[in-house]
Short mmCIF file of C-alpha atoms in Angstrom, two decimals:
data_model
loop_
_atom_site.label_atom_id
_atom_site.label_comp_id
_atom_site.label_asym_id
_atom_site.label_seq_id
_atom_site.Cartn_x
_atom_site.Cartn_y
_atom_site.Cartn_z
CA MET A 115 20.58 12.56 14.06
CA SER A 116 22.83 10.22 12.41
CA ARG A 117 23.16 6.26 13.15
CA LYS A 118 26.03 4.58 13.49
CA ILE A 119 26.64 2.39 10.51
CA SER A 120 28.29 -0.45 11.21
CA ASP A 121 32.23 -2.13 10.75
CA GLU A 122 31.49 -4.35 7.93
CA LYS A 123 30.03 -1.75 6.36
CA TYR A 124 32.36 1.21 7.47
CA GLU A 125 34.44 -0.69 5.87
CA LYS A 126 33.63 -0.68 2.40
CA THR A 127 33.13 3.10 2.25
CA LEU A 128 35.89 5.93 0.80
CA SER A 129 36.35 7.68 3.73
CA PHE A 130 37.48 4.42 6.11
CA ARG A 131 40.10 3.22 2.89
CA LEU A 132 41.55 7.16 2.83
CA LYS A 133 42.18 6.89 6.77
CA ARG A 134 44.42 3.79 6.36
CA TRP A 135 45.85 4.78 2.85
CA PHE A 136 46.81 8.34 5.89
CA GLU A 137 47.39 6.07 8.57
CA GLY A 138 50.01 4.40 7.14
CA THR A 139 47.99 1.17 7.87
CA LYS A 140 47.55 -0.27 4.56
CA ASP A 141 49.54 -0.94 1.82
CA PRO A 142 47.26 -0.66 -1.84
CA PHE A 143 49.54 -2.77 -3.47
CA LEU A 144 49.44 -5.37 -0.82
CA ASP A 145 48.97 -9.21 -2.23
CA THR A 146 48.05 -7.45 -5.52
CA VAL A 147 51.53 -7.63 -6.83
CA GLU A 148 52.94 -11.02 -7.67
CA MET A 149 56.03 -10.97 -6.08
CA LYS A 150 58.14 -13.35 -7.00
CA PRO A 151 62.13 -14.15 -5.44
CA GLN A 152 65.01 -12.72 -7.90
CA LYS A 153 67.51 -15.83 -9.20
CA GLU A 154 71.12 -15.04 -8.60
CA PHE A 155 72.71 -13.99 -12.16
CA ARG A 156 75.97 -16.11 -12.95
CA GLU A 157 77.46 -15.72 -16.09
CA THR A 158 78.90 -18.90 -17.88
CA LYS A 159 81.93 -18.38 -19.84
CA GLU A 160 81.13 -18.79 -23.34
CA GLU A 161 78.27 -15.62 -21.98
CA LYS A 162 81.13 -14.17 -21.29
CA GLU A 163 83.13 -14.29 -23.71
CA GLN A 164 79.94 -13.91 -26.20
CA ARG A 165 79.34 -10.27 -24.60
CA ALA A 166 83.01 -9.05 -24.54
CA LYS A 167 83.25 -9.64 -28.70
CA GLU A 168 79.41 -8.22 -28.93
CA LYS A 169 81.21 -4.81 -27.48
CA GLN A 170 83.64 -5.17 -28.94
CA GLN A 171 81.35 -5.07 -32.33
CA LEU A 172 78.89 -2.08 -31.33
CA LEU A 173 82.73 -0.22 -30.52
CA GLU A 174 83.76 -0.78 -34.21
CA ARG A 175 80.93 -0.75 -36.30
CA VAL A 176 78.31 1.32 -34.19
CA TYR A 177 81.05 4.32 -32.62
CA ASP A 178 83.78 3.45 -35.02
CA ARG A 179 85.99 5.76 -32.92
CA ASN A 180 89.62 5.27 -35.09
CA HIS A 181 87.75 6.53 -39.13
CA ASN A 182 84.72 8.30 -37.80
CA LYS A 183 84.99 11.26 -39.10
CA GLU A 184 83.18 13.95 -36.89
CA ILE A 185 85.23 12.01 -33.64
CA LEU A 186 88.65 12.50 -35.22
CA LEU A 187 87.52 16.20 -36.51
CA PHE A 188 87.19 16.90 -32.65
CA ARG A 189 90.34 15.67 -31.77
CA LYS A 190 91.82 17.40 -33.81
CA LEU A 191 90.43 21.11 -33.07
CA TYR A 192 90.82 20.25 -29.35
CA ARG A 193 94.02 19.37 -29.77
CA VAL A 194 94.17 23.43 -31.62
CA VAL A 195 92.21 24.96 -29.24
CA SER A 196 94.01 23.03 -26.50
CA VAL A 197 96.79 24.87 -27.39
CA LEU A 198 95.97 28.44 -29.00
CA PHE A 199 94.23 29.16 -24.88
CA CYS A 200 97.42 28.13 -23.69
CA LEU A 201 99.38 30.71 -25.54
CA CYS A 202 96.67 33.15 -24.57
CA LEU A 203 97.12 32.36 -20.97
CA VAL A 204 100.77 32.65 -21.50
CA THR A 205 100.48 36.79 -23.23
CA VAL A 206 97.68 37.76 -20.37
CA LEU A 207 99.64 36.43 -17.78
CA LEU A 208 103.00 38.33 -18.58
CA VAL A 209 101.59 41.36 -20.01
CA ALA A 210 100.13 41.13 -16.89
CA VAL A 211 103.37 41.16 -14.89
CA SER A 212 104.70 43.25 -17.15
CA PHE A 213 102.36 46.59 -15.43
CA LEU A 214 103.31 45.40 -12.09
CA PRO A 215 105.60 47.89 -10.04
CA PRO A 216 109.49 47.10 -9.35
CA LEU A 217 109.92 45.30 -6.45
CA GLY A 218 111.70 47.63 -3.52
CA ASP A 219 109.89 50.36 -5.10
CA ALA A 220 108.71 52.82 -2.46
CA ASP A 221 105.80 53.39 -4.19
CA ASN A 222 104.16 50.13 -3.95
CA PRO A 223 100.59 49.03 -2.48
CA VAL A 224 102.35 46.51 0.03
CA ASN A 225 104.20 49.59 1.48
CA ASN A 226 101.26 51.35 3.15
CA GLU A 227 100.41 52.37 6.60
CA VAL A 228 99.58 48.48 6.93
CA PRO A 229 103.00 47.68 7.52
CA ALA A 230 104.31 50.30 9.30
CA ARG A 231 101.41 50.19 11.81
CA TYR A 232 103.19 46.28 12.29
CA ILE A 233 106.89 47.33 12.13
CA GLU A 234 106.91 50.37 14.28
CA SER A 235 103.90 50.00 16.59
CA GLY A 236 103.92 45.42 17.43
CA LEU A 237 105.78 45.92 19.99
CA GLN A 238 104.04 48.62 22.08
CA GLU A 239 100.79 47.04 21.26
CA THR A 240 101.11 43.71 21.54
CA GLY A 241 104.51 42.74 23.43
CA ALA A 242 105.40 40.41 21.06
CA VAL A 243 109.40 41.14 19.89
CA ASN A 244 108.73 38.08 17.00
CA ILE A 245 106.17 41.13 15.26
CA VAL A 246 105.18 37.80 13.14
CA THR A 247 103.70 36.21 15.77
CA GLY A 248 102.24 39.38 17.62
CA MET A 249 100.65 40.04 13.87
CA ILE A 250 98.80 37.04 13.79
CA LEU A 251 98.06 36.30 17.43
CA ASP A 252 96.53 39.75 17.60
CA TYR A 253 95.61 42.06 15.18
CA ARG A 254 95.07 38.92 12.68
CA ALA A 255 93.86 36.87 15.75
CA PHE A 256 90.51 36.51 14.54
CA ASP A 257 91.63 35.07 11.06
CA THR A 258 94.50 32.98 12.53
CA LEU A 259 90.58 31.18 14.39
CA GLY A 260 89.48 31.34 11.37
CA GLU A 261 92.56 28.79 10.52
CA SER A 262 92.62 26.43 13.49
CA HIS A 263 88.71 25.36 13.37
CA VAL A 264 88.82 24.63 9.73
CA LEU A 265 91.80 22.23 10.99
CA PHE A 266 89.40 20.87 13.05
CA ILE A 267 86.44 20.45 10.70
CA ALA A 268 88.92 18.48 8.80
CA THR A 269 89.07 16.21 11.32
CA CYS A 270 86.02 16.04 12.26
CA THR A 271 85.59 15.25 8.35
CA VAL A 272 88.30 12.29 7.77
CA LEU A 273 87.16 10.94 11.41
CA ILE A 274 83.76 10.44 10.27
CA LEU A 275 84.72 8.53 6.28
CA LEU A 276 87.77 6.60 7.55
CA ARG A 277 86.63 5.06 10.77
CA ARG A 278 85.45 1.38 11.59
CA ASP A 279 82.41 -0.09 12.30
CA GLY A 280 82.91 -1.34 15.90
CA ASP A 281 82.02 -4.55 15.00
CA LYS A 282 83.09 -6.28 18.96
CA LYS A 283 84.36 -9.28 17.21
CA LYS A 284 86.14 -7.74 15.13
CA LYS A 285 88.30 -6.23 18.34
CA GLN A 286 88.59 -9.43 20.19
CA GLU A 287 90.08 -11.03 17.03
CA GLU A 288 92.68 -8.47 16.59
CA VAL A 289 94.43 -8.96 19.77
CA SER A 290 97.17 -7.42 17.87
CA ASP A 291 98.48 -4.44 16.07
CA ARG A 292 101.09 -5.51 14.12
CA LEU A 293 98.47 -6.08 10.98
CA HIS A 294 98.49 -2.60 10.38
CA GLU A 295 102.36 -2.65 10.69
CA PRO A 296 105.60 -4.68 11.09
CA LYS A 297 106.68 -6.60 13.78
CA ASN A 298 109.87 -5.03 17.11
CA ASP A 299 112.09 -3.30 15.66
CA VAL A 300 114.59 -3.04 18.10
CA ILE A 301 116.81 -0.09 15.89
CA LEU A 302 113.89 1.27 15.29
CA GLN A 303 112.92 1.32 19.15
CA THR A 304 116.25 2.54 20.14
CA VAL A 305 116.10 5.83 18.20
CA ALA A 306 112.68 6.12 19.50
CA ARG A 307 113.13 6.67 22.60
CA VAL A 308 116.35 8.77 22.55
CA LEU A 309 114.82 11.05 20.14
CA VAL A 310 111.33 11.66 20.88
CA PRO A 311 111.03 13.11 24.75
CA PRO A 312 113.75 15.66 23.19
CA ILE A 313 111.65 16.19 20.05
CA ILE A 314 108.80 16.70 22.61
CA ILE A 315 110.24 19.18 24.60
CA PHE A 316 112.13 21.01 21.68
CA GLY A 317 108.30 21.99 20.08
CA ILE A 318 107.53 22.69 23.49
CA TYR A 319 110.31 25.18 23.24
CA VAL A 320 109.31 26.45 19.89
CA ILE A 321 105.72 27.56 20.98
CA LEU A 322 106.31 29.39 24.20
CA GLY A 323 109.24 31.10 22.51
CA GLY A 324 106.51 32.17 20.04
CA HIS A 325 106.56 35.27 21.52
CA LEU A 326 109.69 36.22 21.30
CA GLY A 327 111.82 34.67 18.78
CA PRO A 328 111.10 32.26 15.98
CA GLY A 329 108.60 29.76 15.72
CA GLY A 330 104.71 29.75 17.27
CA GLY A 331 102.20 27.42 17.69
CA PHE A 332 101.78 25.95 14.45
CA SER A 333 105.61 25.22 14.47
CA GLY A 334 105.13 23.54 17.62
CA GLY A 335 102.39 21.41 16.76
CA ALA A 336 104.34 20.39 13.49
CA VAL A 337 107.13 18.76 15.73
CA ILE A 338 105.11 17.65 18.86
CA GLY A 339 103.11 16.26 15.94
CA ALA A 340 105.86 14.61 14.39
CA GLY A 341 107.34 13.01 17.93
CA LEU A 342 103.61 11.40 18.06
CA ILE A 343 104.24 9.91 14.92
CA LEU A 344 107.58 9.19 14.88
CA TYR A 345 106.57 6.63 18.78
CA LEU A 346 103.49 5.67 17.12
CA ASN A 347 105.64 3.72 14.06
CA ALA A 348 108.52 2.33 17.01
CA PHE A 349 106.23 1.02 19.71
CA GLY A 350 102.77 0.89 17.99
CA PHE A 351 99.51 1.47 18.60
CA LYS A 352 98.41 -0.08 22.24
CA LYS A 353 101.36 1.20 24.32
CA THR A 354 100.49 5.36 22.35
CA GLU A 355 96.77 4.41 22.84
CA ARG A 356 98.14 4.59 26.57
CA PHE A 357 97.96 7.93 26.76
CA PHE A 358 96.71 9.47 23.27
CA THR A 359 92.73 8.29 21.80
CA ALA A 360 90.37 10.25 20.40
CA LYS A 361 88.85 10.96 23.31
CA THR A 362 92.26 12.21 23.92
CA TYR A 363 91.85 14.38 20.58
CA LYS A 364 88.44 15.69 20.95
CA VAL A 365 88.82 16.38 25.01
CA MET A 366 91.96 18.87 22.93
CA CYS A 367 90.71 19.75 20.68
CA PHE A 368 87.59 21.60 21.73
CA GLY A 369 89.29 22.97 25.18
CA ALA A 370 91.88 24.63 22.93
CA LEU A 371 89.50 26.25 20.54
CA GLY A 372 86.81 27.53 23.26
CA CYS A 373 90.06 29.09 25.02
CA TYR A 374 90.75 30.44 22.40
CA CYS A 375 87.94 31.72 22.18
CA LEU A 376 86.84 33.03 24.85
CA ALA A 377 90.83 35.08 25.38
CA LYS A 378 90.21 36.79 21.59
CA SER A 379 87.04 37.64 22.79
CA TYR A 380 87.72 39.01 25.83
CA SER A 381 90.39 41.68 23.46
CA PHE A 382 87.63 41.99 20.48
CA TYR A 383 85.59 43.41 23.37
CA THR A 384 87.62 45.70 24.57
CA GLY A 385 89.04 46.74 21.98
CA ALA A 386 85.69 47.80 20.38
CA ASN A 387 84.47 49.34 23.33
CA HIS A 388 88.04 51.30 23.56
CA ILE A 389 88.28 49.45 27.60
CA GLU A 390 91.26 49.02 28.65
CA SER A 391 92.24 45.56 29.21
CA VAL A 392 93.27 44.06 32.57
CA ILE A 393 95.95 41.95 31.40
CA PRO A 394 99.02 43.13 30.96
CA LEU A 395 101.82 42.95 28.53
CA GLY A 396 104.35 42.28 30.42
CA THR A 397 108.28 43.06 29.29
CA PRO A 398 108.54 42.28 26.33
CA GLY A 399 111.63 39.34 25.75
CA ALA A 400 110.64 37.77 29.23
CA ILE A 401 109.41 34.10 28.73
CA ILE A 402 105.44 35.82 30.62
CA SER A 403 105.33 38.79 28.23
CA SER A 404 103.10 39.68 25.32
CA GLY A 405 99.86 39.67 27.27
CA LEU A 406 97.51 36.51 25.67
CA ILE A 407 99.79 36.17 22.77
CA LEU A 408 101.92 33.16 24.87
CA ILE A 409 98.96 31.17 25.44
CA LEU A 410 96.79 31.35 22.21
CA ASN A 411 100.08 29.79 20.75
CA ILE A 412 99.76 27.24 23.15
CA CYS A 413 95.94 26.37 21.95
CA VAL A 414 97.07 26.73 18.38
CA GLY A 415 100.19 24.10 19.11
CA ILE A 416 97.58 21.82 20.82
CA VAL A 417 95.50 22.10 17.83
CA VAL A 418 97.92 21.04 14.96
CA ALA A 419 99.53 19.03 17.09
CA GLY A 420 96.94 16.43 17.67
CA THR A 421 95.69 16.91 13.94
CA MET A 422 99.22 16.10 11.97
CA TYR A 423 99.38 12.83 14.98
CA THR A 424 94.97 12.44 14.48
CA PHE A 425 95.71 12.62 10.45
CA TYR A 426 98.31 10.04 10.18
CA VAL A 427 96.68 7.48 12.54
CA MET A 428 93.33 7.18 10.15
CA PHE A 429 94.91 6.58 7.29
CA ARG A 430 96.43 4.35 8.44
CA LYS A 431 94.54 2.60 10.86
CA GLY A 432 91.22 4.33 10.02
CA GLY A 433 90.77 4.75 13.66
CA TYR A 434 91.48 4.30 17.10
#
């Protein structure tokens, strides 16, 4: 049985040093390296002029850009190669275009069974009078879901890069949001009071009628986003943030994207397993028709409107 050594002897052993190093309780360089506070670097006017003069002499004598033969030769070759590359690129593009089939030819690759299916069976299969909406939100709904997520991720990236620090003192000092915009403009506010409600209503109309005619979630959401931006410019951040904040945007987008995912997951599951969907297509031409397309249009419109407004706010103010 080994004897227990004293603490003084144990502290002199290699195992004790390794243990302290491994646990991080002892810095091997502490009290062994001389540490002196660094003086603040200050440069006089004469020293700045001397440094600039030396830099200029270095450029003139060592590099000599205007008389160096290698640099002059490289510049000439660069220009010649650039011209030749552009000419070759133009030639390749012209040759490629010359082999394209004539416009409107029946044998063109675009005239295949896919667009024929959209045109001939789109109304029957999707219930949407607008063939483009039926294609985007039914046949290609998964791709549209990806586009909506791209908008949301782009907005999150802007929120991260342009966010402002939550300094309470700065917020208390910033009583008025007119630091970021001019003072009250009577003409702009009067026009906004008249135009903003019709703009919002028209955007809702474009979204709700997207499956019946031109429009949809992308265009209607852009209209609503423009109305919100006009209201912000007229009345400022303080009034706008009474009903639309960063939290509002997050809840709206999460809810819209979640609803979109659930709705299309159901469609994908039933379609992939040849199961009859319980959601009726309705009467073509009616406002409540085309199955889930109306709901998907609303979801896309919410995401687009919120993204437009949030982008504008972040690039202008840097935060809500």
